[in-house]
CSV table of C-alpha atoms in Angstrom, one decimal:
chain,number,residue,atom,x,y,z
A,1,THR,CA,133.6,81.3,124.2
A,2,SER,CA,135.8,84.5,124.7
A,3,ALA,CA,134.4,86.4,121.8
A,4,ALA,CA,131.0,86.8,120.5
A,5,ARG,CA,130.3,84.6,117.2
A,6,ASN,CA,127.9,85.2,114.7
A,7,LEU,CA,126.5,81.6,114.1
A,8,TYR,CA,124.0,80.2,111.1
A,9,TRP,CA,121.5,77.3,111.6
A,10,VAL,CA,122.6,74.6,108.7
A,11,GLY,CA,121.5,71.1,108.2
A,12,ASP,CA,117.7,71.2,108.4
A,13,ALA,CA,116.1,69.8,111.2
A,14,GLY,CA,117.6,69.4,114.9
A,15,ASP,CA,118.2,70.4,118.1
A,16,TRP,CA,119.5,73.3,119.7
A,17,THR,CA,122.0,71.9,121.4
A,18,ASP,CA,123.5,69.7,118.7
A,19,ALA,CA,126.9,71.4,117.4
A,20,SER,CA,126.5,69.8,113.9
A,21,HIS,CA,123.8,72.6,113.3
A,22,TRP,CA,125.8,75.7,114.0
A,23,SER,CA,128.3,77.0,111.3
A,24,ILE,CA,130.1,80.3,111.5
A,25,SER,CA,129.2,81.1,107.8
A,26,SER,CA,125.8,80.9,106.0
A,27,GLY,CA,125.0,77.3,104.4
A,28,GLY,CA,128.8,76.5,105.8
A,29,THR,CA,129.9,73.3,107.6
A,30,GLY,CA,128.4,72.9,111.3
A,31,GLY,CA,130.7,71.6,114.0
A,32,ASN,CA,130.9,74.9,116.1
A,33,CYS,CA,129.7,74.9,120.0
A,34,PRO,CA,126.2,76.2,120.7
A,35,PRO,CA,125.3,79.8,121.1
A,36,THR,CA,125.5,81.3,124.4
A,37,PHE,CA,124.3,84.4,125.8
A,38,GLN,CA,126.8,86.6,123.9
A,39,ASP,CA,126.3,85.2,120.3
A,40,ASN,CA,124.2,86.3,117.3
A,41,VAL,CA,122.0,83.5,115.7
A,42,TYR,CA,120.6,83.4,112.0
A,43,PHE,CA,118.1,81.3,110.5
A,44,ASP,CA,118.3,81.9,107.1
A,45,ALA,CA,117.4,80.8,103.0
A,46,ASN,CA,120.7,78.0,103.6
A,47,SER,CA,119.4,76.9,106.7
A,48,PHE,CA,116.9,74.5,105.5
A,49,THR,CA,116.8,72.7,102.2
A,50,THR,CA,112.9,71.0,102.6
A,51,GLY,CA,110.0,71.8,104.1
A,52,GLY,CA,108.8,70.2,107.4
A,53,GLN,CA,111.7,70.7,109.1
A,54,THR,CA,111.8,71.5,112.8
A,55,VAL,CA,114.5,73.5,115.5
A,56,THR,CA,113.9,72.1,118.7
A,57,ILE,CA,115.0,74.1,121.8
A,58,ASP,CA,116.1,70.9,123.7
A,59,ALA,CA,117.6,71.9,126.7
A,60,ASN,CA,117.7,76.0,128.4
A,61,ALA,CA,119.0,78.3,125.8
A,62,SER,CA,120.4,81.6,125.0
A,63,CYS,CA,121.6,84.2,122.6
A,64,ASN,CA,122.3,87.7,121.6
A,65,ASP,CA,120.4,88.5,118.8
A,66,MET,CA,117.7,86.0,117.2
A,67,ASP,CA,117.1,86.8,113.5
A,68,TRP,CA,114.8,84.8,110.9
A,69,THR,CA,114.9,87.1,108.6
A,70,GLY,CA,115.0,85.1,104.9
A,71,VAL,CA,114.5,82.2,106.1
A,72,SER,CA,112.9,79.4,103.7
A,73,ASN,CA,110.9,76.5,103.4
A,74,ASN,CA,108.8,77.4,106.4
A,75,PRO,CA,110.4,75.9,109.5
A,76,THR,CA,108.9,75.3,112.9
A,77,PHE,CA,110.4,76.6,116.2
A,78,ALA,CA,109.5,74.0,118.7
A,79,GLY,CA,110.5,73.3,122.5
A,80,ALA,CA,108.8,71.7,125.3
A,81,ASN,CA,107.7,74.2,128.2
A,82,ALA,CA,110.4,72.7,130.3
A,83,ASN,CA,113.1,74.7,128.3
A,84,ASN,CA,113.4,78.4,128.6
A,85,LEU,CA,114.8,81.4,126.2
A,86,SER,CA,116.9,83.9,127.2
A,87,ILE,CA,117.7,86.4,124.5
A,88,TYR,CA,120.0,89.0,125.6
A,89,GLY,CA,120.0,91.6,122.2
A,90,SER,CA,117.2,91.7,119.9
A,91,LEU,CA,114.7,89.3,118.2
A,92,THR,CA,113.4,89.1,114.7
A,93,PHE,CA,110.6,86.6,113.7
A,94,ALA,CA,109.6,86.0,110.1
A,95,ALA,CA,106.0,85.1,108.5
A,96,ALA,CA,107.4,82.3,106.5
A,97,MET,CA,108.0,80.2,109.5
A,98,ASN,CA,105.9,78.7,112.2
A,99,ARG,CA,106.3,78.7,116.2
A,100,THR,CA,105.0,76.1,118.3
A,101,TYR,CA,107.8,76.9,121.0
A,102,ALA,CA,106.2,76.6,124.7
A,103,GLY,CA,108.8,77.6,127.1
A,104,LEU,CA,109.4,80.8,128.6
A,105,THR,CA,111.2,83.6,126.8
A,106,TYR,CA,113.3,86.4,129.0
A,107,PHE,CA,114.4,89.4,127.3
A,108,GLU,CA,117.6,89.5,129.3
A,109,ALA,CA,119.4,92.9,127.4
A,110,THR,CA,121.0,95.7,130.1
A,111,SER,CA,121.3,98.2,127.5
A,112,ILE,CA,118.6,100.4,125.1
A,113,GLY,CA,118.0,100.1,121.7
A,114,LYS,CA,116.8,96.2,121.3
A,115,THR,CA,114.0,95.6,118.9
A,116,ILE,CA,111.5,93.1,119.1
A,117,THR,CA,109.9,92.0,115.3
A,118,MET,CA,107.0,89.5,115.4
A,119,ALA,CA,106.2,89.2,111.8
A,120,GLY,CA,102.8,87.4,112.9
A,121,GLN,CA,104.0,85.2,115.5
A,122,SER,CA,102.7,84.9,118.8
A,123,PHE,CA,104.2,83.8,122.4
A,124,SER,CA,102.0,80.9,123.8
A,125,ALA,CA,104.0,81.0,126.9
A,126,TYR,CA,105.0,83.7,129.3
A,127,ALA,CA,107.4,86.6,128.0
A,128,TYR,CA,109.4,88.3,130.4
A,129,PHE,CA,111.1,91.9,130.2
A,130,ASN,CA,113.7,91.3,132.6
A,131,GLY,CA,117.2,93.0,132.0
A,132,ILE,CA,118.3,95.6,134.1
A,133,GLY,CA,118.7,99.0,132.3
A,134,GLY,CA,117.3,97.0,128.8
A,135,GLY,CA,115.0,98.7,126.3
A,136,TRP,CA,113.2,97.4,123.7
A,137,GLU,CA,111.1,98.4,121.0
A,138,PHE,CA,108.0,96.9,119.2
A,139,THR,CA,108.7,97.2,115.4
A,140,ASP,CA,105.4,95.5,114.1
A,141,ALA,CA,102.2,94.1,115.8
A,142,PHE,CA,103.4,92.5,119.5
A,143,GLN,CA,101.2,89.1,120.4
A,144,SER,CA,101.1,87.0,123.4
A,145,SER,CA,98.1,84.3,124.2
A,146,THR,CA,99.0,84.5,127.9
A,147,TRP,CA,100.8,87.0,130.3
A,148,VAL,CA,103.6,89.6,129.5
A,149,HIS,CA,105.8,90.3,132.7
A,150,LEU,CA,107.3,93.5,133.3
A,151,VAL,CA,110.2,93.2,135.6
A,152,HIS,CA,113.1,95.5,134.5
A,153,GLY,CA,113.8,98.1,132.1
A,154,THR,CA,111.5,100.0,129.5
A,155,VAL,CA,109.1,98.5,126.7
A,156,THR,CA,108.1,100.7,123.8
A,157,THR,CA,105.7,100.1,121.6
A,158,ASN,CA,106.0,102.6,119.0
A,159,ASP,CA,102.0,102.7,118.4
A,160,ASN,CA,101.8,99.3,117.7
A,161,GLN,CA,99.0,97.0,118.4
A,162,VAL,CA,99.6,95.0,121.2
A,163,THR,CA,97.6,91.6,122.3
A,164,VAL,CA,98.3,89.8,125.1
A,165,GLY,CA,96.8,87.5,128.1
A,166,ALA,CA,97.5,89.7,130.5
A,167,MET,CA,100.2,92.3,131.6
A,168,TYR,CA,101.9,91.8,135.1
A,169,ALA,CA,104.2,93.9,137.0
A,170,SER,CA,104.9,92.9,141.0
A,171,ALA,CA,108.5,93.0,141.3
A,172,ASN,CA,109.1,96.6,142.8
A,173,ASN,CA,111.7,97.4,140.2
A,174,PRO,CA,112.1,100.8,137.9
A,175,MET,CA,110.1,99.8,134.9
A,176,THR,CA,108.6,101.8,132.4
A,177,LEU,CA,105.9,101.0,129.8
A,178,ASN,CA,105.4,103.8,126.7
A,179,LEU,CA,102.4,103.0,124.9
A,180,GLY,CA,101.8,105.9,122.3
A,181,ALA,CA,99.2,105.7,120.3
A,182,SER,CA,98.8,102.1,120.6
A,183,LEU,CA,95.5,100.3,120.8
A,184,VAL,CA,96.3,97.4,123.7
A,185,THR,CA,93.9,94.4,123.7
A,186,ILE,CA,94.0,92.3,127.0
A,187,THR,CA,91.9,89.1,126.4
A,188,GLY,CA,92.5,87.7,130.0
A,189,SER,CA,90.1,87.6,133.0
A,190,THR,CA,90.9,88.4,136.7
A,191,TRP,CA,94.7,90.0,137.2
A,192,ALA,CA,94.1,91.2,133.4
A,193,TRP,CA,95.9,94.2,134.5
A,194,TRP,CA,98.0,93.3,137.6
A,195,VAL,CA,100.9,96.6,138.6
A,196,ASN,CA,101.3,96.3,141.7
A,197,ASN,CA,104.8,98.0,142.1
A,198,SER,CA,105.2,101.6,143.2
A,199,SER,CA,108.3,101.9,141.2
A,200,PHE,CA,106.4,101.5,137.7
A,201,THR,CA,105.8,104.2,135.2
A,202,LEU,CA,103.1,104.0,132.7
A,203,ASN,CA,103.1,106.9,129.8
A,204,ALA,CA,99.9,105.9,128.2
A,205,GLY,CA,100.3,108.7,125.2
A,206,THR,CA,96.6,108.6,123.6
A,207,SER,CA,96.6,105.1,123.9
A,208,LEU,CA,93.6,102.4,124.1
A,209,LEU,CA,93.8,99.6,126.8
A,210,ARG,CA,91.0,97.4,125.7
A,211,LEU,CA,89.5,94.2,128.0
A,212,THR,CA,87.6,91.5,126.2
A,213,SER,CA,87.4,88.6,128.6
A,214,ALA,CA,83.7,87.8,129.2
A,215,SER,CA,84.7,86.6,132.7
A,216,SER,CA,85.3,89.7,135.4
A,217,PRO,CA,88.0,91.5,133.5
A,218,ASP,CA,90.0,93.9,135.9
A,219,ILE,CA,92.3,96.5,136.1
A,220,ARG,CA,94.0,96.1,139.4
A,221,TYR,CA,96.7,97.6,141.9
A,222,ALA,CA,96.6,100.9,139.3
A,223,ASN,CA,97.8,103.2,142.1
A,224,ASN,CA,98.9,106.5,141.0
A,225,LEU,CA,98.9,105.7,137.1
A,226,ASN,CA,97.8,108.2,134.5
A,227,PHE,CA,96.0,105.7,131.9
A,228,TYR,CA,94.5,107.5,128.6
A,229,ASP,CA,91.1,105.7,127.5
A,230,VAL,CA,90.0,102.0,128.9
A,231,GLU,CA,87.4,99.9,127.6
A,232,PHE,CA,85.5,96.9,129.1
A,233,THR,CA,83.8,95.6,126.0
A,234,ASP,CA,81.9,92.3,127.4
A,235,PRO,CA,78.4,93.3,128.0
A,236,ASN,CA,77.4,90.2,129.6
A,237,THR,CA,80.2,90.6,132.7
A,238,THR,CA,80.9,92.6,135.6
A,239,ALA,CA,84.4,94.3,135.2
A,240,GLU,CA,86.5,95.8,137.9
A,241,ILE,CA,88.6,98.6,138.8
A,242,ILE,CA,90.0,97.1,142.4
A,243,SER,CA,92.3,97.5,144.7
A,244,SER,CA,93.4,100.8,143.7
A,245,ASN,CA,93.9,104.6,144.5
A,246,ASN,CA,94.5,108.0,143.0
A,247,SER,CA,94.7,106.8,139.3
A,248,SER,CA,93.3,109.2,136.1
A,249,PHE,CA,91.8,108.1,132.8
A,250,ASN,CA,90.9,110.2,130.2
A,251,SER,CA,87.9,107.9,129.3
A,252,VAL,CA,86.6,104.8,131.4
A,253,THR,CA,83.9,102.9,129.6
A,254,PHE,CA,81.8,99.9,130.8
A,255,MET,CA,79.8,98.0,128.3
A,256,GLY,CA,78.6,95.6,131.0
A,257,ASN,CA,77.9,95.8,134.9
A,258,GLY,CA,81.0,97.8,136.6
A,259,LYS,CA,82.7,98.4,140.0
A,260,ILE,CA,85.2,100.6,141.1
A,261,ASN,CA,87.4,100.8,144.3
A,262,GLY,CA,89.1,103.3,145.3
A,263,SER,CA,89.3,107.2,144.4
A,264,HIS,CA,90.0,108.1,140.9
A,265,SER,CA,89.6,111.0,138.5
A,266,TYR,CA,88.2,110.9,134.7
A,267,ASN,CA,87.7,113.5,131.8
A,268,ASN,CA,84.5,110.7,131.1
A,269,LEU,CA,83.3,108.2,132.8
A,270,ASN,CA,80.7,106.2,130.6
A,271,PHE,CA,78.1,103.6,132.0
A,272,SER,CA,76.0,101.9,129.9
A,273,ALA,CA,72.2,101.1,129.8
A,274,GLY,CA,70.3,98.3,131.7
A,275,LYS,CA,73.6,97.8,133.8
A,276,LEU,CA,74.6,98.0,137.5
A,277,TYR,CA,77.5,100.1,138.6
A,278,GLU,CA,78.9,99.8,142.2
A,279,LEU,CA,81.4,102.3,143.6
A,280,ALA,CA,83.4,101.7,146.6
A,281,SER,CA,82.0,103.1,149.9
A,282,GLY,CA,83.8,106.3,151.3
A,283,ALA,CA,85.6,106.7,147.8
A,284,THR,CA,85.3,109.6,145.7
A,285,GLN,CA,84.7,109.7,141.7
A,286,THR,CA,85.7,113.0,140.6
A,287,VAL,CA,84.4,113.5,136.8
A,288,THR,CA,84.4,116.1,134.0
A,289,THR,CA,81.6,114.4,132.1
A,290,LEU,CA,79.3,111.6,133.6
A,291,ASN,CA,77.9,109.7,130.9
A,292,ALA,CA,74.8,107.5,132.1
A,293,ASN,CA,71.9,107.6,130.1
A,294,GLY,CA,69.5,104.8,130.3
A,295,THR,CA,66.1,103.9,128.6
A,296,CYS,CA,62.5,103.9,129.5
A,297,THR,CA,63.1,99.8,129.8
A,298,GLU,CA,66.8,99.9,130.7
A,299,TYR,CA,67.4,101.7,133.6
A,300,ILE,CA,70.9,102.4,134.9
A,301,THR,CA,71.6,101.6,138.6
A,302,ILE,CA,74.1,103.3,140.4
A,303,LYS,CA,74.7,102.4,144.3
A,304,SER,CA,77.4,102.4,146.9
A,305,SER,CA,79.3,99.0,147.6
A,306,SER,CA,77.9,99.1,151.1
A,307,VAL,CA,74.1,100.0,151.9
A,308,GLY,CA,73.8,103.0,153.9
A,309,ALA,CA,77.3,104.0,153.4
A,310,GLN,CA,77.5,106.8,150.9
A,311,THR,CA,80.2,106.8,148.0
A,312,THR,CA,80.5,110.1,146.2
A,313,ILE,CA,80.7,111.6,142.5
A,314,ALA,CA,82.4,114.6,142.3
A,315,LYS,CA,82.6,117.9,139.6
A,316,ALA,CA,84.1,121.4,140.5
A,317,SER,CA,81.8,123.1,138.2
A,318,GLY,CA,79.4,123.0,135.8
A,319,ALA,CA,76.8,120.2,135.6
A,320,VAL,CA,75.8,116.9,135.6
A,321,SER,CA,72.7,115.4,134.1
A,322,ILE,CA,71.9,112.0,133.9
A,323,ASP,CA,68.7,109.9,132.5
A,324,PHE,CA,66.7,106.8,133.8
A,325,VAL,CA,68.6,105.9,136.5
A,326,GLN,CA,68.1,104.5,139.9
A,327,LEU,CA,70.6,106.2,142.5
A,328,GLN,CA,71.2,104.7,146.5
A,329,ASP,CA,73.5,106.0,148.7
A,330,ILE,CA,75.3,108.4,146.2
A,331,ALA,CA,76.5,111.7,147.3
A,332,ALA,CA,77.3,114.5,144.8
A,333,SER,CA,79.8,117.0,145.8
A,334,GLY,CA,81.8,119.9,144.3
A,335,GLY,CA,80.9,123.2,142.8
A,336,ALA,CA,78.6,121.6,140.0
A,337,THR,CA,74.8,120.8,139.7
A,338,PHE,CA,73.6,117.0,139.9
A,339,THR,CA,70.2,116.3,138.3
A,340,ALA,CA,68.8,113.0,137.8
A,341,ASN,CA,66.1,112.7,135.1
A,342,ASN,CA,63.4,110.2,134.9
A,343,ALA,CA,65.0,109.0,138.1
A,344,VAL,CA,64.5,106.1,140.8
A,345,ASP,CA,65.7,107.3,144.5
A,346,LEU,CA,66.7,104.4,146.7
A,347,GLY,CA,67.8,106.2,149.4
A,348,ASN,CA,70.5,108.0,151.1
A,349,ASN,CA,71.2,110.1,148.0
A,350,THR,CA,72.3,113.9,148.9
A,351,GLY,CA,73.4,116.6,146.3
A,352,TRP,CA,71.3,115.7,143.6
A,353,THR,CA,67.8,117.2,142.0
A,354,ILE,CA,66.1,113.8,141.3
A,355,ASN,CA,63.1,114.3,138.9
A,356,THR,CA,60.9,111.1,138.9
A,357,SER,CA,59.4,112.0,135.4
């Protein structure tokens, strides 16, 4: 069409491409052409007369704004995974609906000021932030059971909780993620955080990135990014910071085993009793505080990734004191003093005072 329209869904259940369900007024007569990328679509109190009604995306679909505010009779928004939805404006779901749509969702705005309101709904297939120059703000908790792809634009969480299967940004496009004070829970395993994009900007604020998978969750390709707090929460897996360099963290906490590849800096690096930590040989972990205090029955093992090749823990001044540890191929450097009490010297450690009892 030559001009943008406001289109209202009418007539209960049906397919997105069926013109009989699109009206230019709430509760009006259908018969209008299905939405294009410039049209706003509304599902409201006049869209469904009874319960158990389903709107089905039966082909690739697009709209500007999509708004379910005030919808009644708990309709279902559905569609097969072969049919994608592109939204060029804002998205507003409602609590009084069901969402089973299995296709991909593309946010394609090319200007800032767009909003996403989930109202308790969740994406079950990939969601892409894909509009050049687009800007999206979350107004409530954002949820996806699978990957969120950050391709173009700016995503701002507005301190809301975010739960996703994975965060992925591999295209080398300008992309900004503003986390504020959000708790970001990533439930996926390998490639849980994959940001291989030299044009990516992370404004971490005071956020907490919590990786919960029981199967080797990782932060991958985190080059030159400034995180705030990161937690790997499963005590029975090996979590990794891999293929990465020169990132900073306020704190990193491993509750299970851990591996670190690359050189990074931390205000607080926290290891748990009874666990094994492998640091990349030839790399340097620069700490303000290293918390590595095991027990007499649960020693912490800290070693290099390559036997006989040292890795370095550095601190500029003050002191590092750790307890009930086993050390192998660990060099201490910087102006601080390094002491390991109740320790086992497994060899090739330098710069430490190692007290065996």
